[in-house]
Amino acid sequence: MPQTSLATSRPGTRYWRCSREPRYSLAFALPLLLLYEGMAALLPASETRGVRNGADVMLKSVFVFVAGARGPLLFEIVLIAVCGWIVRRDLATHGGVRALSGRIFLGMSAESIGLALVFGVIVGTITAHLLGVLGALSMAPAEQLDFWTRVMVSLGAGLYEELLFRVILVSALAYVARRLFRWRPGVAAAFATIAGALLFSAAHYIGAFGDRLTLESFLFRAISGVFFSAIYLWRGFGIDAWTHALYDVFLLLRMG
């Protein structure tokens, strides 16, 4: 008696699997890149004052060193080319563009919104219990910036902070722990997640627009880093990046 695959017979299982794969995950993150870079290019210079997301600046610094003023553009070209190659390769093994489902992208959007809405409550509650205080959140972007500049920086945080601190840093730390220290994969992953979360938190206090360092805000961001790593490993880069970006935007709207 013929049997259908689990992915075919259970749509939820198909969504859970496909939404993590490159053809969906990277394609889902593309609008975030376009929104951030578009806003950075179109907003008046008097409002942005050249401000960009910190992780964006760090990632592009090598390209600026090599290519000067054309470095950021070169970075974008390389980033889009690499992601495009990965997506194309994944599509080739799954039936091409026609096999993509709009319902999966819609589900990823709803999932990212849901995760962003509950994220602050969960992490904030954990932080409050650990410190024994409430109001542990000190996450507002620099108040001296224009509202739309802060929205732009929030979108960039979702894209570039997750690319730098999750995709690159956590993966690199786990690789070093496995190869250099010969740690088991689970131990290496835990080390990479915690170390990456601490570095992620510390990065928010560097630079002219860095926040004022407090124990509450540092701990909140460190715990946030652990949760973002969990979302990245569990649900993939696309949902992770949008969850981070939407959370920052929702926080900005809530704080007026």
PDB file of C-alpha atoms in Angstrom:
ATOM      1  CA  MET A   1       0.000   0.000   0.000  1.00  0.00           C
ATOM      2  CA  PRO A   2       1.605   3.319  -1.039  1.00  0.00           C
ATOM      3  CA  GLN A   3       2.327   5.821   1.700  1.00  0.00           C
ATOM      4  CA  THR A   4       2.765   9.578   1.535  1.00  0.00           C
ATOM      5  CA  SER A   5       5.741  11.234   3.171  1.00  0.00           C
ATOM      6  CA  LEU A   6       5.357  12.836   6.580  1.00  0.00           C
ATOM      7  CA  ALA A   7       6.089  16.271   5.096  1.00  0.00           C
ATOM      8  CA  THR A   8       3.320  15.810   2.538  1.00  0.00           C
ATOM      9  CA  SER A   9       0.696  14.375   4.865  1.00  0.00           C
ATOM     10  CA  ARG A  10       1.323  16.928   7.611  1.00  0.00           C
ATOM     11  CA  PRO A  11       1.484  20.545   6.365  1.00  0.00           C
ATOM     12  CA  GLY A  12       2.758  21.747   9.731  1.00  0.00           C
ATOM     13  CA  THR A  13       5.760  19.465   9.463  1.00  0.00           C
ATOM     14  CA  ARG A  14       6.481  20.737   5.961  1.00  0.00           C
ATOM     15  CA  TYR A  15       6.335  24.342   7.162  1.00  0.00           C
ATOM     16  CA  TRP A  16       8.600  23.592  10.127  1.00  0.00           C
ATOM     17  CA  ARG A  17      11.221  22.042   7.837  1.00  0.00           C
ATOM     18  CA  CYS A  18      11.011  24.323   4.810  1.00  0.00           C
ATOM     19  CA  SER A  19      10.999  27.608   6.724  1.00  0.00           C
ATOM     20  CA  ARG A  20      14.513  26.822   8.012  1.00  0.00           C
ATOM     21  CA  GLU A  21      15.964  25.964   4.609  1.00  0.00           C
ATOM     22  CA  PRO A  22      18.000  28.550   2.633  1.00  0.00           C
ATOM     23  CA  ARG A  23      15.492  29.083  -0.191  1.00  0.00           C
ATOM     24  CA  TYR A  24      12.977  30.361   2.346  1.00  0.00           C
ATOM     25  CA  SER A  25      15.169  31.644   5.186  1.00  0.00           C
ATOM     26  CA  LEU A  26      17.510  33.804   3.103  1.00  0.00           C
ATOM     27  CA  ALA A  27      14.789  34.967   0.721  1.00  0.00           C
ATOM     28  CA  PHE A  28      12.689  35.964   3.745  1.00  0.00           C
ATOM     29  CA  ALA A  29      15.572  38.093   5.082  1.00  0.00           C
ATOM     30  CA  LEU A  30      16.089  39.916   1.754  1.00  0.00           C
ATOM     31  CA  PRO A  31      13.318  42.545   2.296  1.00  0.00           C
ATOM     32  CA  LEU A  32      14.940  43.393   5.640  1.00  0.00           C
ATOM     33  CA  LEU A  33      18.206  44.138   3.844  1.00  0.00           C
ATOM     34  CA  LEU A  34      16.430  46.247   1.211  1.00  0.00           C
ATOM     35  CA  LEU A  35      14.449  48.210   3.820  1.00  0.00           C
ATOM     36  CA  TYR A  36      17.496  48.984   5.932  1.00  0.00           C
ATOM     37  CA  GLU A  37      19.797  49.941   3.074  1.00  0.00           C
ATOM     38  CA  GLY A  38      16.989  51.826   1.309  1.00  0.00           C
ATOM     39  CA  MET A  39      16.215  53.899   4.398  1.00  0.00           C
ATOM     40  CA  ALA A  40      19.902  54.564   5.002  1.00  0.00           C
ATOM     41  CA  ALA A  41      20.245  55.851   1.433  1.00  0.00           C
ATOM     42  CA  LEU A  42      17.010  57.861   1.262  1.00  0.00           C
ATOM     43  CA  LEU A  43      16.717  59.472   4.692  1.00  0.00           C
ATOM     44  CA  PRO A  44      18.032  63.053   4.791  1.00  0.00           C
ATOM     45  CA  ALA A  45      21.641  63.313   5.931  1.00  0.00           C
ATOM     46  CA  SER A  46      20.556  65.919   8.489  1.00  0.00           C
ATOM     47  CA  GLU A  47      18.474  63.245  10.225  1.00  0.00           C
ATOM     48  CA  THR A  48      20.787  60.235  10.034  1.00  0.00           C
ATOM     49  CA  ARG A  49      24.056  62.140  10.539  1.00  0.00           C
ATOM     50  CA  GLY A  50      25.816  59.183   8.995  1.00  0.00           C
ATOM     51  CA  VAL A  51      24.580  56.823  11.725  1.00  0.00           C
ATOM     52  CA  ARG A  52      24.475  53.134  10.831  1.00  0.00           C
ATOM     53  CA  ASN A  53      23.968  49.990  12.879  1.00  0.00           C
ATOM     54  CA  GLY A  54      27.177  49.081  14.726  1.00  0.00           C
ATOM     55  CA  ALA A  55      27.307  45.516  13.436  1.00  0.00           C
ATOM     56  CA  ASP A  56      26.852  46.869   9.911  1.00  0.00           C
ATOM     57  CA  VAL A  57      29.913  49.099  10.364  1.00  0.00           C
ATOM     58  CA  MET A  58      32.002  46.247  11.796  1.00  0.00           C
ATOM     59  CA  LEU A  59      31.109  43.850   8.988  1.00  0.00           C
ATOM     60  CA  LYS A  60      31.884  46.401   6.279  1.00  0.00           C
ATOM     61  CA  SER A  61      35.100  47.716   7.860  1.00  0.00           C
ATOM     62  CA  VAL A  62      37.307  45.138   6.123  1.00  0.00           C
ATOM     63  CA  PHE A  63      35.796  46.020   2.758  1.00  0.00           C
ATOM     64  CA  VAL A  64      36.274  49.728   3.485  1.00  0.00           C
ATOM     65  CA  PHE A  65      39.929  49.059   4.326  1.00  0.00           C
ATOM     66  CA  VAL A  66      40.397  47.259   1.000  1.00  0.00           C
ATOM     67  CA  ALA A  67      38.198  49.324  -1.321  1.00  0.00           C
ATOM     68  CA  GLY A  68      37.819  52.661   0.470  1.00  0.00           C
ATOM     69  CA  ALA A  69      34.553  54.507  -0.134  1.00  0.00           C
ATOM     70  CA  ARG A  70      33.341  51.710  -2.394  1.00  0.00           C
ATOM     71  CA  GLY A  71      33.772  49.152   0.406  1.00  0.00           C
ATOM     72  CA  PRO A  72      30.150  49.170   1.628  1.00  0.00           C
ATOM     73  CA  LEU A  73      28.823  48.676  -1.907  1.00  0.00           C
ATOM     74  CA  LEU A  74      31.317  45.873  -2.487  1.00  0.00           C
ATOM     75  CA  PHE A  75      30.175  44.218   0.742  1.00  0.00           C
ATOM     76  CA  GLU A  76      26.531  44.354  -0.343  1.00  0.00           C
ATOM     77  CA  ILE A  77      27.385  42.862  -3.734  1.00  0.00           C
ATOM     78  CA  VAL A  78      29.342  40.013  -2.138  1.00  0.00           C
ATOM     79  CA  LEU A  79      26.630  39.391   0.470  1.00  0.00           C
ATOM     80  CA  ILE A  80      23.819  39.270  -2.096  1.00  0.00           C
ATOM     81  CA  ALA A  81      25.910  37.145  -4.477  1.00  0.00           C
ATOM     82  CA  VAL A  82      26.757  34.571  -1.804  1.00  0.00           C
ATOM     83  CA  CYS A  83      23.177  34.395  -0.524  1.00  0.00           C
ATOM     84  CA  GLY A  84      21.864  34.206  -4.088  1.00  0.00           C
ATOM     85  CA  TRP A  85      24.193  31.323  -4.877  1.00  0.00           C
ATOM     86  CA  ILE A  86      23.072  29.439  -1.744  1.00  0.00           C
ATOM     87  CA  VAL A  87      19.382  30.034  -2.530  1.00  0.00           C
ATOM     88  CA  ARG A  88      19.807  29.032  -6.175  1.00  0.00           C
ATOM     89  CA  ARG A  89      21.587  25.839  -5.169  1.00  0.00           C
ATOM     90  CA  ASP A  90      18.821  24.988  -2.704  1.00  0.00           C
ATOM     91  CA  LEU A  91      16.103  25.756  -5.259  1.00  0.00           C
ATOM     92  CA  ALA A  92      17.748  23.485  -7.813  1.00  0.00           C
ATOM     93  CA  THR A  93      17.241  20.518  -5.511  1.00  0.00           C
ATOM     94  CA  HIS A  94      13.638  21.391  -4.593  1.00  0.00           C
ATOM     95  CA  GLY A  95      11.870  22.049  -7.877  1.00  0.00           C
ATOM     96  CA  GLY A  96      12.881  25.644  -8.601  1.00  0.00           C
ATOM     97  CA  VAL A  97      11.064  28.909  -7.947  1.00  0.00           C
ATOM     98  CA  ARG A  98       7.659  27.452  -8.836  1.00  0.00           C
ATOM     99  CA  ALA A  99       7.932  25.115  -5.866  1.00  0.00           C
ATOM    100  CA  LEU A 100       8.038  28.035  -3.412  1.00  0.00           C
ATOM    101  CA  SER A 101       4.902  28.503  -1.332  1.00  0.00           C
ATOM    102  CA  GLY A 102       3.518  31.896  -0.384  1.00  0.00           C
ATOM    103  CA  ARG A 103       1.820  30.283   2.604  1.00  0.00           C
ATOM    104  CA  ILE A 104       5.175  29.407   4.102  1.00  0.00           C
ATOM    105  CA  PHE A 105       6.387  33.005   3.791  1.00  0.00           C
ATOM    106  CA  LEU A 106       3.101  34.148   5.346  1.00  0.00           C
ATOM    107  CA  GLY A 107       3.576  31.696   8.188  1.00  0.00           C
ATOM    108  CA  MET A 108       7.140  32.919   8.726  1.00  0.00           C
ATOM    109  CA  SER A 109       5.843  36.495   8.931  1.00  0.00           C
ATOM    110  CA  ALA A 110       3.237  35.558  11.533  1.00  0.00           C
ATOM    111  CA  GLU A 111       5.777  33.530  13.498  1.00  0.00           C
ATOM    112  CA  SER A 112       8.289  36.403  13.551  1.00  0.00           C
ATOM    113  CA  ILE A 113       5.623  38.853  14.746  1.00  0.00           C
ATOM    114  CA  GLY A 114       4.498  36.445  17.461  1.00  0.00           C
ATOM    115  CA  LEU A 115       8.035  35.771  18.665  1.00  0.00           C
ATOM    116  CA  ALA A 116       8.824  39.494  18.701  1.00  0.00           C
ATOM    117  CA  LEU A 117       5.716  40.266  20.775  1.00  0.00           C
ATOM    118  CA  VAL A 118       6.446  37.665  23.461  1.00  0.00           C
ATOM    119  CA  PHE A 119      10.216  38.035  23.392  1.00  0.00           C
ATOM    120  CA  GLY A 120      10.545  41.069  25.656  1.00  0.00           C
ATOM    121  CA  VAL A 121       8.087  39.678  28.202  1.00  0.00           C
ATOM    122  CA  ILE A 122       9.970  36.387  28.531  1.00  0.00           C
ATOM    123  CA  VAL A 123      13.496  37.820  28.639  1.00  0.00           C
ATOM    124  CA  GLY A 124      12.448  40.768  30.786  1.00  0.00           C
ATOM    125  CA  THR A 125      10.780  38.447  33.312  1.00  0.00           C
ATOM    126  CA  ILE A 126      13.873  36.237  33.514  1.00  0.00           C
ATOM    127  CA  THR A 127      16.102  39.292  33.993  1.00  0.00           C
ATOM    128  CA  ALA A 128      13.820  40.707  36.683  1.00  0.00           C
ATOM    129  CA  HIS A 129      13.818  37.428  38.596  1.00  0.00           C
ATOM    130  CA  LEU A 130      17.594  37.130  38.427  1.00  0.00           C
ATOM    131  CA  LEU A 131      18.150  40.696  39.627  1.00  0.00           C
ATOM    132  CA  GLY A 132      15.132  40.963  41.887  1.00  0.00           C
ATOM    133  CA  VAL A 133      14.047  44.166  40.149  1.00  0.00           C
ATOM    134  CA  LEU A 134      11.479  45.251  37.634  1.00  0.00           C
ATOM    135  CA  GLY A 135      11.989  47.570  34.702  1.00  0.00           C
ATOM    136  CA  ALA A 136      15.282  45.924  33.817  1.00  0.00           C
ATOM    137  CA  LEU A 137      14.907  47.016  30.241  1.00  0.00           C
ATOM    138  CA  SER A 138      17.115  49.876  29.084  1.00  0.00           C
ATOM    139  CA  MET A 139      17.031  49.218  25.388  1.00  0.00           C
ATOM    140  CA  ALA A 140      15.857  52.448  23.777  1.00  0.00           C
ATOM    141  CA  PRO A 141      17.963  53.631  20.857  1.00  0.00           C
ATOM    142  CA  ALA A 142      19.837  56.903  21.297  1.00  0.00           C
ATOM    143  CA  GLU A 143      17.174  59.532  21.991  1.00  0.00           C
ATOM    144  CA  GLN A 144      19.075  62.219  20.122  1.00  0.00           C
ATOM    145  CA  LEU A 145      18.385  60.470  16.824  1.00  0.00           C
ATOM    146  CA  ASP A 146      15.393  61.143  14.583  1.00  0.00           C
ATOM    147  CA  PHE A 147      12.515  58.637  14.859  1.00  0.00           C
ATOM    148  CA  TRP A 148      12.956  57.218  11.361  1.00  0.00           C
ATOM    149  CA  THR A 149      16.706  56.950  11.877  1.00  0.00           C
ATOM    150  CA  ARG A 150      15.998  54.848  14.957  1.00  0.00           C
ATOM    151  CA  VAL A 151      13.650  52.663  12.900  1.00  0.00           C
ATOM    152  CA  MET A 152      16.408  52.232  10.317  1.00  0.00           C
ATOM    153  CA  VAL A 153      18.942  51.293  12.992  1.00  0.00           C
ATOM    154  CA  SER A 154      16.437  48.813  14.490  1.00  0.00           C
ATOM    155  CA  LEU A 155      15.994  47.080  11.135  1.00  0.00           C
ATOM    156  CA  GLY A 156      19.755  46.951  10.724  1.00  0.00           C
ATOM    157  CA  ALA A 157      20.085  45.391  14.171  1.00  0.00           C
ATOM    158  CA  GLY A 158      17.882  42.491  13.136  1.00  0.00           C
ATOM    159  CA  LEU A 159      19.839  41.851   9.964  1.00  0.00           C
ATOM    160  CA  TYR A 160      23.461  42.652  10.742  1.00  0.00           C
ATOM    161  CA  GLU A 161      23.624  41.824  14.450  1.00  0.00           C
ATOM    162  CA  GLU A 162      22.179  38.392  13.783  1.00  0.00           C
ATOM    163  CA  LEU A 163      24.533  37.921  10.828  1.00  0.00           C
ATOM    164  CA  LEU A 164      27.578  38.974  12.862  1.00  0.00           C
ATOM    165  CA  PHE A 165      26.840  37.591  16.312  1.00  0.00           C
ATOM    166  CA  ARG A 166      24.860  34.469  15.458  1.00  0.00           C
ATOM    167  CA  VAL A 167      25.774  33.279  11.963  1.00  0.00           C
ATOM    168  CA  ILE A 168      29.456  34.268  12.084  1.00  0.00           C
ATOM    169  CA  LEU A 169      30.535  34.601  15.727  1.00  0.00           C
ATOM    170  CA  VAL A 170      28.606  31.756  17.368  1.00  0.00           C
ATOM    171  CA  SER A 171      29.448  29.409  14.491  1.00  0.00           C
ATOM    172  CA  ALA A 172      33.139  30.380  14.664  1.00  0.00           C
ATOM    173  CA  LEU A 173      33.332  29.979  18.447  1.00  0.00           C
ATOM    174  CA  ALA A 174      31.688  26.554  18.264  1.00  0.00           C
ATOM    175  CA  TYR A 175      34.108  25.489  15.515  1.00  0.00           C
ATOM    176  CA  VAL A 176      37.152  26.642  17.516  1.00  0.00           C
ATOM    177  CA  ALA A 177      35.891  24.903  20.666  1.00  0.00           C
ATOM    178  CA  ARG A 178      35.434  21.641  18.780  1.00  0.00           C
ATOM    179  CA  ARG A 179      38.677  21.699  16.815  1.00  0.00           C
ATOM    180  CA  LEU A 180      41.068  23.428  19.216  1.00  0.00           C
ATOM    181  CA  PHE A 181      39.784  22.322  22.617  1.00  0.00           C
ATOM    182  CA  ARG A 182      38.319  19.024  21.372  1.00  0.00           C
ATOM    183  CA  TRP A 183      35.070  19.682  23.205  1.00  0.00           C
ATOM    184  CA  ARG A 184      31.980  17.671  22.434  1.00  0.00           C
ATOM    185  CA  PRO A 185      29.501  19.356  20.059  1.00  0.00           C
ATOM    186  CA  GLY A 186      26.946  20.048  22.807  1.00  0.00           C
ATOM    187  CA  VAL A 187      29.532  21.617  25.120  1.00  0.00           C
ATOM    188  CA  ALA A 188      31.035  23.614  22.256  1.00  0.00           C
ATOM    189  CA  ALA A 189      27.590  24.904  21.266  1.00  0.00           C
ATOM    190  CA  ALA A 190      26.799  25.959  24.855  1.00  0.00           C
ATOM    191  CA  PHE A 191      30.159  27.743  25.165  1.00  0.00           C
ATOM    192  CA  ALA A 192      29.679  29.516  21.828  1.00  0.00           C
ATOM    193  CA  THR A 193      26.144  30.598  22.721  1.00  0.00           C
ATOM    194  CA  ILE A 194      27.104  32.058  26.116  1.00  0.00           C
ATOM    195  CA  ALA A 195      30.334  33.697  24.919  1.00  0.00           C
ATOM    196  CA  GLY A 196      28.569  35.094  21.869  1.00  0.00           C
ATOM    197  CA  ALA A 197      25.755  36.467  24.041  1.00  0.00           C
ATOM    198  CA  LEU A 198      28.219  38.277  26.319  1.00  0.00           C
ATOM    199  CA  LEU A 199      30.032  39.810  23.346  1.00  0.00           C
ATOM    200  CA  PHE A 200      26.684  40.733  21.788  1.00  0.00           C
ATOM    201  CA  SER A 201      25.677  42.555  24.958  1.00  0.00           C
ATOM    202  CA  ALA A 202      29.030  44.320  25.350  1.00  0.00           C
ATOM    203  CA  ALA A 203      28.909  45.640  21.774  1.00  0.00           C
ATOM    204  CA  HIS A 204      25.901  47.826  22.633  1.00  0.00           C
ATOM    205  CA  TYR A 205      28.006  50.058  24.894  1.00  0.00           C
ATOM    206  CA  ILE A 206      30.713  50.909  22.358  1.00  0.00           C
ATOM    207  CA  GLY A 207      30.867  54.046  20.256  1.00  0.00           C
ATOM    208  CA  ALA A 208      29.406  57.537  20.349  1.00  0.00           C
ATOM    209  CA  PHE A 209      25.823  56.255  20.356  1.00  0.00           C
ATOM    210  CA  GLY A 210      26.462  53.379  22.769  1.00  0.00           C
ATOM    211  CA  ASP A 211      24.094  53.032  25.717  1.00  0.00           C
ATOM    212  CA  ARG A 212      25.000  53.785  29.304  1.00  0.00           C
ATOM    213  CA  LEU A 213      26.301  50.601  30.910  1.00  0.00           C
ATOM    214  CA  THR A 214      24.127  49.201  33.690  1.00  0.00           C
ATOM    215  CA  LEU A 215      23.987  45.713  35.137  1.00  0.00           C
ATOM    216  CA  GLU A 216      20.297  45.429  34.259  1.00  0.00           C
ATOM    217  CA  SER A 217      20.675  46.348  30.610  1.00  0.00           C
ATOM    218  CA  PHE A 218      23.830  44.262  30.170  1.00  0.00           C
ATOM    219  CA  LEU A 219      22.170  41.195  31.656  1.00  0.00           C
ATOM    220  CA  PHE A 220      19.023  41.750  29.603  1.00  0.00           C
ATOM    221  CA  ARG A 221      21.022  41.866  26.389  1.00  0.00           C
ATOM    222  CA  ALA A 222      23.118  38.852  27.354  1.00  0.00           C
ATOM    223  CA  ILE A 223      19.966  36.808  27.982  1.00  0.00           C
ATOM    224  CA  SER A 224      18.575  38.203  24.732  1.00  0.00           C
ATOM    225  CA  GLY A 225      21.664  36.922  22.953  1.00  0.00           C
ATOM    226  CA  VAL A 226      21.037  33.427  24.294  1.00  0.00           C
ATOM    227  CA  PHE A 227      17.415  33.549  23.113  1.00  0.00           C
ATOM    228  CA  PHE A 228      18.342  34.903  19.679  1.00  0.00           C
ATOM    229  CA  SER A 229      20.864  32.090  19.334  1.00  0.00           C
ATOM    230  CA  ALA A 230      18.144  29.606  20.235  1.00  0.00           C
ATOM    231  CA  ILE A 231      15.800  31.082  17.619  1.00  0.00           C
ATOM    232  CA  TYR A 232      18.595  31.026  15.032  1.00  0.00           C
ATOM    233  CA  LEU A 233      19.462  27.387  15.714  1.00  0.00           C
ATOM    234  CA  TRP A 234      15.826  26.326  16.085  1.00  0.00           C
ATOM    235  CA  ARG A 235      14.107  28.352  13.355  1.00  0.00           C
ATOM    236  CA  GLY A 236      16.848  29.621  11.032  1.00  0.00           C
ATOM    237  CA  PHE A 237      18.341  32.983  10.107  1.00  0.00           C
ATOM    238  CA  GLY A 238      15.321  34.555   8.379  1.00  0.00           C
ATOM    239  CA  ILE A 239      12.891  34.227  11.283  1.00  0.00           C
ATOM    240  CA  ASP A 240      15.640  35.106  13.764  1.00  0.00           C
ATOM    241  CA  ALA A 241      16.572  38.321  11.917  1.00  0.00           C
ATOM    242  CA  TRP A 242      12.953  39.477  11.535  1.00  0.00           C
ATOM    243  CA  THR A 243      12.142  38.630  15.174  1.00  0.00           C
ATOM    244  CA  HIS A 244      15.036  40.802  16.345  1.00  0.00           C
ATOM    245  CA  ALA A 245      14.167  43.666  13.973  1.00  0.00           C
ATOM    246  CA  LEU A 246      10.457  43.634  14.796  1.00  0.00           C
ATOM    247  CA  TYR A 247      11.115  43.444  18.520  1.00  0.00           C
ATOM    248  CA  ASP A 248      13.315  46.561  18.329  1.00  0.00           C
ATOM    249  CA  VAL A 249      10.709  48.394  16.221  1.00  0.00           C
ATOM    250  CA  PHE A 250       7.841  47.399  18.553  1.00  0.00           C
ATOM    251  CA  LEU A 251       9.883  48.616  21.528  1.00  0.00           C
ATOM    252  CA  LEU A 252      10.564  51.910  19.770  1.00  0.00           C
ATOM    253  CA  LEU A 253       6.854  52.390  19.025  1.00  0.00           C
ATOM    254  CA  ARG A 254       5.862  51.526  22.578  1.00  0.00           C
ATOM    255  CA  MET A 255       8.294  54.061  24.002  1.00  0.00           C
ATOM    256  CA  GLY A 256       6.946  56.724  21.648  1.00  0.00           C
TER     257      GLY A 256
END
